[in-house]
Amino acid sequence: GQSLEQPSEVTAVEGAIVQINCTYQTSGFYGLSWYQQHDGGAPTFLSYNALDGLEETGRFSSFLSRSDSYGYLLLQELQMKDSASYFCAVRGNTGGFKTIFGAGTRLFVKA
Amino acid sequence: KAGVTQTPRYLIKTRGQQVTLSCSPISGHRSVSWYQQTPGQGLQFLFEYFSETQRNKGNFPGRFSGRQFSNSRSEMNVSTLELGDSALYLCASSGDRDRVTDTQYFGPGTRLTVL
């Protein structure tokens, strides 16, 4: 089936750089997405990688290696407001074309 | 453009009852997906609808069902509620162009508590 693994928690200090890793297993891989969710809020889309390499959007970058079934989200110049949960999600075709989310990584940014 | 709306926002039910949750997607979006979110479990995929047809289903028992109407609004129903059904139920919509980047727009969710 489809599955994803990501760390449950990461802590970093304001201004630093943090990397959140995600490994996945799926058939018929289409792409890897990242979502941010603040406490009490709805998940919001951050980035999507369908091909190998790095995608940059402001302070956030996302990387994908299809051969390693691995990706990461890189957050630079961390701000307190970046404290949130981050979910990787894989779009694949295992038992049907669908998007499956990981359990999420809780990021704590300290002053 | 208005975002995804879900009603009700909060719901308390007792075991054995049934519940219907509603989702109105962003105008023009034909795809609606439903997820169950519980602490530590992430978002568990329930089902996806496109133009009134269920396109995919997750690994949930038959007590969970859904449908989509011609205006793309969607409902999900849970019958014979169990304590373990207590969760945040999220609805997400996407437009035809969003499929290229698998972008989903989530609603605020319905918090269901089963007593």
Coordinates of C-alpha atoms in Angstrom, one line a residue:
Chain A
G1 CA 0.0 0.0 0.0
Q2 CA 0.9 3.6 0.4
S3 CA 2.8 4.8 3.5
L4 CA 4.9 7.7 4.6
E5 CA 7.3 8.2 7.5
Q6 CA 8.3 11.6 8.9
P7 CA 9.7 12.5 12.3
S8 CA 7.1 13.3 15.0
E9 CA 8.8 16.4 16.4
V10 CA 11.5 18.8 15.5
T11 CA 12.8 21.7 17.6
A12 CA 14.8 24.6 16.3
V13 CA 15.7 28.2 17.2
E14 CA 14.5 31.4 15.6
G15 CA 16.6 32.3 12.6
A16 CA 18.0 28.8 12.1
I17 CA 17.4 26.3 9.3
V18 CA 15.5 23.1 9.8
Q19 CA 14.9 20.1 7.5
I20 CA 11.9 17.8 7.8
N21 CA 12.4 14.5 6.1
C22 CA 9.8 12.2 4.5
T23 CA 10.2 8.7 3.1
Y24 CA 7.4 7.2 1.2
Q25 CA 6.2 3.9 -0.3
T26 CA 3.7 3.9 -3.1
S27 CA 3.0 2.4 -6.5
G28 CA 2.5 4.7 -9.5
F29 CA 4.1 7.7 -7.9
Y30 CA 2.9 11.0 -9.1
G31 CA 4.2 13.6 -6.7
L32 CA 5.1 14.6 -3.1
S33 CA 3.4 17.6 -1.4
W34 CA 3.9 19.5 1.8
Y35 CA 1.2 21.1 3.9
Q36 CA 1.4 23.3 7.0
Q37 CA -1.2 23.2 9.8
H38 CA -1.3 25.6 12.7
D39 CA -3.1 24.5 15.9
G40 CA -6.8 24.8 15.4
G41 CA -6.4 25.7 11.7
A42 CA -6.8 23.9 8.4
P43 CA -3.9 22.4 6.5
T44 CA -2.5 24.8 3.8
F45 CA -0.6 23.8 0.7
L46 CA 3.1 24.7 0.7
S47 CA 4.8 22.9 -2.2
Y48 CA 4.7 20.0 -4.7
N49 CA 7.5 18.0 -6.3
A50 CA 6.9 15.7 -9.2
L51 CA 10.4 15.6 -10.5
D52 CA 13.8 15.1 -8.8
G53 CA 15.3 18.3 -7.4
L54 CA 14.7 21.3 -5.3
E55 CA 11.7 23.6 -5.5
E56 CA 12.1 27.0 -3.8
T57 CA 9.3 29.2 -2.6
G58 CA 10.5 32.1 -0.5
R59 CA 11.9 30.8 2.8
F60 CA 10.6 27.3 2.1
S61 CA 12.2 24.7 -0.2
S62 CA 11.2 21.2 -1.0
F63 CA 13.4 18.4 -2.4
L64 CA 12.5 15.1 -4.0
S65 CA 14.6 12.0 -4.9
R66 CA 12.3 9.6 -6.7
S67 CA 15.0 6.9 -6.8
D68 CA 15.3 7.0 -3.0
S69 CA 11.5 7.5 -2.4
Y70 CA 12.6 10.5 -0.2
G71 CA 11.9 14.1 0.1
Y72 CA 12.4 16.9 2.6
L73 CA 11.0 20.3 3.4
L74 CA 13.6 23.0 4.2
L75 CA 12.6 26.0 6.2
Q76 CA 15.1 28.9 6.4
E77 CA 15.3 31.9 8.6
L78 CA 12.9 30.3 11.0
Q79 CA 10.3 32.6 12.6
M80 CA 8.1 31.9 15.6
K81 CA 5.1 31.8 13.4
D82 CA 6.6 28.7 11.6
S83 CA 5.7 26.7 14.7
A84 CA 3.1 24.3 13.3
S85 CA 2.6 20.8 12.1
Y86 CA 4.0 19.9 8.7
F87 CA 2.6 17.0 6.6
C88 CA 4.1 15.3 3.6
A89 CA 1.6 13.7 1.2
V90 CA 2.2 11.4 -1.7
R91 CA 0.0 11.1 -4.7
G92 CA 0.1 7.6 -6.0
N93 CA -1.9 4.9 -7.7
T94 CA -2.0 2.1 -5.1
G95 CA -5.5 0.7 -4.9
G96 CA -6.7 3.7 -6.8
F97 CA -5.4 7.2 -7.6
K98 CA -5.3 9.1 -4.3
T99 CA -3.3 11.3 -1.9
I100 CA -2.1 9.9 1.3
F101 CA -0.8 12.0 4.2
G102 CA 2.0 11.3 6.7
A103 CA 1.3 11.5 10.4
G104 CA 2.9 15.0 10.5
T105 CA 6.0 16.6 12.1
R106 CA 5.4 19.0 14.9
L107 CA 7.9 21.9 14.6
F108 CA 8.7 24.0 17.7
V109 CA 10.5 27.2 17.1
K110 CA 12.2 28.7 20.2
A111 CA 13.4 32.2 20.7
Chain B
K1 CA -13.3 33.8 -3.9
A2 CA -14.9 32.1 -0.8
G3 CA -12.9 29.2 0.7
V4 CA -14.1 25.7 1.5
T5 CA -16.8 25.8 4.1
Q6 CA -17.9 23.0 6.4
T7 CA -20.9 22.6 8.6
P8 CA -21.4 22.1 11.4
R9 CA -18.1 23.2 13.0
Y10 CA -18.7 21.2 16.2
L11 CA -20.9 18.2 16.9
I12 CA -21.5 16.0 19.9
K13 CA -23.2 12.7 19.4
T14 CA -23.6 9.5 21.4
R15 CA -22.6 6.0 20.4
G16 CA -25.0 4.3 18.0
Q17 CA -26.3 7.5 16.5
Q18 CA -25.5 8.7 13.0
V19 CA -24.2 12.0 11.7
T20 CA -24.1 13.9 8.4
L21 CA -21.4 16.4 7.7
S22 CA -21.5 18.9 4.9
C23 CA -18.9 20.5 2.7
S24 CA -19.1 23.3 0.2
P25 CA -16.1 23.5 -2.1
I26 CA -14.6 26.6 -3.6
S27 CA -16.7 27.8 -6.5
G28 CA -15.7 26.0 -9.7
H29 CA -14.0 23.1 -8.0
R30 CA -15.3 19.7 -8.9
S31 CA -13.1 17.5 -6.8
V32 CA -13.9 17.0 -3.1
S33 CA -11.9 14.8 -0.7
W34 CA -12.6 13.9 2.9
Y35 CA -10.1 13.1 5.6
Q36 CA -10.3 12.1 9.2
Q37 CA -7.7 13.6 11.5
T38 CA -6.8 12.3 15.0
P39 CA -3.8 13.2 17.2
G40 CA -0.7 11.3 16.1
Q41 CA -2.4 9.7 13.1
G42 CA -2.2 12.5 10.6
L43 CA -4.9 12.8 7.9
Q44 CA -6.5 9.5 7.0
F45 CA -8.1 9.5 3.5
L46 CA -11.8 8.7 3.5
F47 CA -12.9 9.2 -0.1
E48 CA -12.7 11.5 -3.1
Y49 CA -15.6 12.6 -5.3
F50 CA -15.4 14.2 -8.7
S51 CA -18.5 15.3 -10.6
E52 CA -20.8 13.3 -8.4
T53 CA -18.8 10.1 -8.7
Q54 CA -16.8 8.5 -6.0
R55 CA -13.4 8.2 -7.5
N56 CA -11.6 6.6 -4.6
K57 CA -12.1 5.2 -1.2
G58 CA -9.8 4.8 1.8
N59 CA -9.7 1.9 4.3
F60 CA -12.7 2.8 6.4
P61 CA -15.6 0.5 7.3
G62 CA -18.9 0.7 5.4
R63 CA -20.3 2.9 8.2
F64 CA -18.6 5.8 6.5
S65 CA -20.2 6.9 3.3
G66 CA -20.5 10.0 1.2
R67 CA -22.0 11.6 -1.8
Q68 CA -21.6 14.6 -4.0
F69 CA -24.3 16.7 -5.5
S70 CA -24.5 18.4 -8.9
N71 CA -23.4 21.7 -7.5
S72 CA -20.2 19.9 -6.1
R73 CA -21.3 20.2 -2.5
S74 CA -20.5 17.0 -0.7
E75 CA -21.8 15.2 2.4
M76 CA -20.4 12.4 4.4
N77 CA -22.4 10.2 6.7
V78 CA -21.2 8.0 9.6
S79 CA -23.7 5.5 10.9
T80 CA -23.7 3.6 14.2
L81 CA -21.1 6.0 15.7
E82 CA -18.4 4.5 17.9
L83 CA -16.2 6.3 20.4
G84 CA -13.2 5.9 18.0
D85 CA -15.0 8.0 15.5
S86 CA -14.3 11.1 17.5
A87 CA -12.0 13.2 15.3
L88 CA -11.7 16.3 13.1
Y89 CA -13.2 15.6 9.7
L90 CA -11.6 17.7 7.0
C91 CA -12.9 18.4 3.6
A92 CA -10.7 19.6 0.8
S93 CA -11.5 20.7 -2.7
S94 CA -9.4 21.2 -5.8
G95 CA -9.9 22.6 -9.3
D96 CA -9.0 21.0 -12.5
R97 CA -5.8 23.0 -12.8
D98 CA -4.8 22.1 -9.2
R99 CA -4.5 18.5 -10.2
V100 CA -1.1 19.3 -11.9
T101 CA 0.3 20.2 -8.5
D102 CA -2.0 18.1 -6.4
T103 CA -3.1 21.2 -4.5
Q104 CA -5.9 20.8 -2.2
Y105 CA -7.7 23.6 -0.3
F106 CA -9.0 22.5 3.1
G107 CA -12.0 23.7 5.0
P108 CA -11.8 24.4 8.8
G109 CA -13.2 20.9 9.6
T110 CA -16.0 19.5 11.7
R111 CA -15.0 18.5 15.2
L112 CA -17.0 15.4 16.0
T113 CA -17.1 14.1 19.6
V114 CA -18.8 10.8 20.3
L115 CA -19.8 10.2 23.9

